[in-house]
């Protein structure tokens, strides 16, 4: 007995997977949206009413993109055609150009900080004592780098 692959059954199964992924993603979206907002939700004892989640074409295209990560590009095209979506693998004729903002540094800083000059940092007690040490006091001491040099063999 041989079993032959039926493309229509595979496409129906893929559409079901795509719908399941889309429904899961929509269900996991936050409840704090404009569509679900009502004044009663701020009361402590009020029951929370939520509208039924609707799967839009954008959600379906996104879920088709998730499913397409696991199937070949030819099956992705077939899935999009069977689901009535645009082919998600096709690129648009005119790609969007990324625009980076050209902001000057003085516009990025708050105005009160740009007008003032920066003060020197306040030194700790140990740093102030070390700054007072004169070179005459350090004359007989070995430099710190001598600690890392190889020891002379006797």
C-alpha positions as a Python dict, from the first residue, in 0.01 Angstrom:
ca = {
    (1, 'X'): (0, 0, 0),
    (2, 'X'): (136, 337, -105),
    (3, 'X'): (40, 674, 33),
    (4, 'X'): (74, 971, -197),
    (5, 'X'): (128, 1324, -72),
    (6, 'X'): (-179, 1536, -131),
    (7, 'X'): (-85, 1901, -176),
    (8, 'X'): (-433, 2027, -84),
    (9, 'X'): (-428, 1841, 249),
    (10, 'X'): (-78, 1972, 324),
    (11, 'X'): (-190, 2328, 249),
    (12, 'X'): (-496, 2290, 473),
    (13, 'X'): (-273, 2158, 751),
    (14, 'X'): (-26, 2449, 704),
    (15, 'X'): (-314, 2699, 708),
    (16, 'X'): (-434, 2545, 1032),
    (17, 'X'): (-86, 2581, 1180),
    (18, 'X'): (-67, 2940, 1058),
    (19, 'X'): (-404, 3021, 1217),
    (20, 'X'): (-300, 2849, 1543),
    (21, 'X'): (23, 3050, 1559),
    (22, 'X'): (-166, 3372, 1484),
    (23, 'X'): (-433, 3298, 1747),
    (24, 'X'): (-161, 3223, 2004),
    (25, 'X'): (22, 3547, 1928),
    (26, 'X'): (-295, 3754, 1947),
    (27, 'X'): (-395, 3584, 2274),
    (28, 'X'): (-56, 3668, 2426),
    (29, 'X'): (-82, 4038, 2341),
    (30, 'X'): (-132, 4269, 2638),
    (31, 'X'): (-479, 4351, 2764),
    (32, 'X'): (-401, 4722, 2798),
    (33, 'X'): (-512, 4830, 2452),
    (34, 'X'): (-751, 5100, 2336),
    (35, 'X'): (-999, 4834, 2220),
    (36, 'X'): (-1027, 4678, 2568),
    (37, 'X'): (-1025, 5004, 2768),
    (38, 'X'): (-1325, 5092, 2980),
    (39, 'X'): (-1365, 5300, 3296),
    (40, 'X'): (-1501, 5006, 3494),
    (41, 'X'): (-1165, 4829, 3470),
    (42, 'X'): (-1021, 5075, 3723),
    (43, 'X'): (-1266, 4968, 3994),
    (44, 'X'): (-1130, 4705, 4231),
    (45, 'X'): (-1437, 4481, 4236),
    (46, 'X'): (-1531, 4513, 3868),
    (47, 'X'): (-1526, 4209, 3643),
    (48, 'X'): (-1283, 4245, 3357),
    (49, 'X'): (-1453, 4225, 3019),
    (50, 'X'): (-1241, 4158, 2717),
    (51, 'X'): (-1345, 4173, 2358),
    (52, 'X'): (-1291, 3862, 2149),
    (53, 'X'): (-952, 3868, 1986),
    (54, 'X'): (-964, 3916, 1610),
    (55, 'X'): (-695, 3783, 1378),
    (56, 'X'): (-617, 4054, 1120),
    (57, 'X'): (-442, 4010, 786),
    (58, 'X'): (-127, 4160, 936),
    (59, 'X'): (-136, 3901, 1214),
    (60, 'X'): (-194, 3626, 960),
    (61, 'X'): (100, 3748, 750),
    (62, 'X'): (321, 3754, 1058),
    (63, 'X'): (216, 3402, 1156),
    (64, 'X'): (277, 3289, 796),
    (65, 'X'): (627, 3431, 833),
    (66, 'X'): (678, 3229, 1152),
    (67, 'X'): (558, 2910, 982),
    (68, 'X'): (769, 2988, 673),
    (69, 'X'): (1086, 2958, 882),
    (70, 'X'): (1026, 2583, 885),
    (71, 'X'): (918, 2520, 524),
    (72, 'X'): (1073, 2577, 182),
    (73, 'X'): (1018, 2900, -13),
    (74, 'X'): (800, 2720, -269),
    (75, 'X'): (567, 2593, 4),
    (76, 'X'): (563, 2938, 161),
    (77, 'X'): (441, 3086, -166),
    (78, 'X'): (174, 2816, -195),
    (79, 'X'): (64, 2876, 165),
    (80, 'X'): (27, 3250, 113),
    (81, 'X'): (-168, 3194, -207),
    (82, 'X'): (-398, 2938, -41),
    (83, 'X'): (-456, 3167, 258),
    (84, 'X'): (-531, 3468, 38),
    (85, 'X'): (-228, 3667, 158),
    (86, 'X'): (42, 3845, -34),
    (87, 'X'): (358, 3642, -78),
    (88, 'X'): (569, 3732, 221),
    (89, 'X'): (890, 3635, 43),
    (90, 'X'): (847, 3892, -235),
    (91, 'X'): (1033, 4215, -180),
    (92, 'X'): (885, 4546, -274),
    (93, 'X'): (1005, 4721, -590),
    (94, 'X'): (1131, 5021, -396),
    (95, 'X'): (1309, 4937, -73),
    (96, 'X'): (1270, 5186, 207),
    (97, 'X'): (1579, 5388, 282),
    (98, 'X'): (1684, 5395, 644),
    (99, 'X'): (1713, 5748, 771),
    (100, 'X'): (1941, 5830, 1057),
    (101, 'X'): (1880, 6151, 1247),
    (102, 'X'): (2146, 6419, 1209),
    (103, 'X'): (2128, 6581, 1546),
    (104, 'X'): (2392, 6813, 1676),
    (105, 'X'): (2539, 6730, 2013),
    (106, 'X'): (2423, 7057, 2167),
    (107, 'X'): (2063, 6973, 2074),
    (108, 'X'): (2086, 6634, 2244),
    (109, 'X'): (2200, 6770, 2580),
    (110, 'X'): (1963, 6952, 2812),
    (111, 'X'): (2001, 7328, 2783),
    (112, 'X'): (2105, 7392, 3144),
    (113, 'X'): (2398, 7148, 3112),
    (114, 'X'): (2534, 7309, 2797),
    (115, 'X'): (2550, 7654, 2955),
    (116, 'X'): (2754, 7542, 3255),
    (117, 'X'): (3119, 7442, 3250),
    (118, 'X'): (3201, 7102, 3386),
    (119, 'X'): (3352, 7101, 3733),
    (120, 'X'): (3647, 6885, 3833),
    (121, 'X'): (3548, 6570, 4020),
    (122, 'X'): (3577, 6574, 4397),
    (123, 'X'): (3875, 6363, 4505),
    (124, 'X'): (3845, 6110, 4784),
    (125, 'X'): (4056, 6139, 5101),
    (126, 'X'): (4309, 5882, 4977),
    (127, 'X'): (4343, 6049, 4638),
    (128, 'X'): (4402, 6389, 4803),
    (129, 'X'): (4676, 6246, 5027),
    (130, 'X'): (4842, 6079, 4729),
    (131, 'X'): (4835, 6405, 4533),
    (132, 'X'): (5028, 6576, 4816),
    (133, 'X'): (5319, 6327, 4799),
    (134, 'X'): (5622, 6501, 4649),
    (135, 'X'): (5878, 6345, 4419),
    (136, 'X'): (6140, 6391, 4691),
    (137, 'X'): (5949, 6147, 4914),
    (138, 'X'): (5934, 5891, 4635),
    (139, 'X'): (6306, 5912, 4553),
    (140, 'X'): (6420, 5590, 4725),
    (141, 'X'): (6123, 5377, 4620),
    (142, 'X'): (6122, 5130, 4333),
    (143, 'X'): (5873, 5193, 4054),
    (144, 'X'): (5562, 4975, 4047),
    (145, 'X'): (5666, 4820, 3714),
    (146, 'X'): (5969, 4664, 3880),
    (147, 'X'): (5737, 4421, 4057),
    (148, 'X'): (5651, 4258, 3722),
    (149, 'X'): (6008, 4227, 3591),
    (150, 'X'): (6185, 3890, 3615),
    (151, 'X'): (6396, 3846, 3926),
    (152, 'X'): (6773, 3850, 3871),
    (153, 'X'): (6930, 3505, 3907),
    (154, 'X'): (7185, 3480, 4183),
}
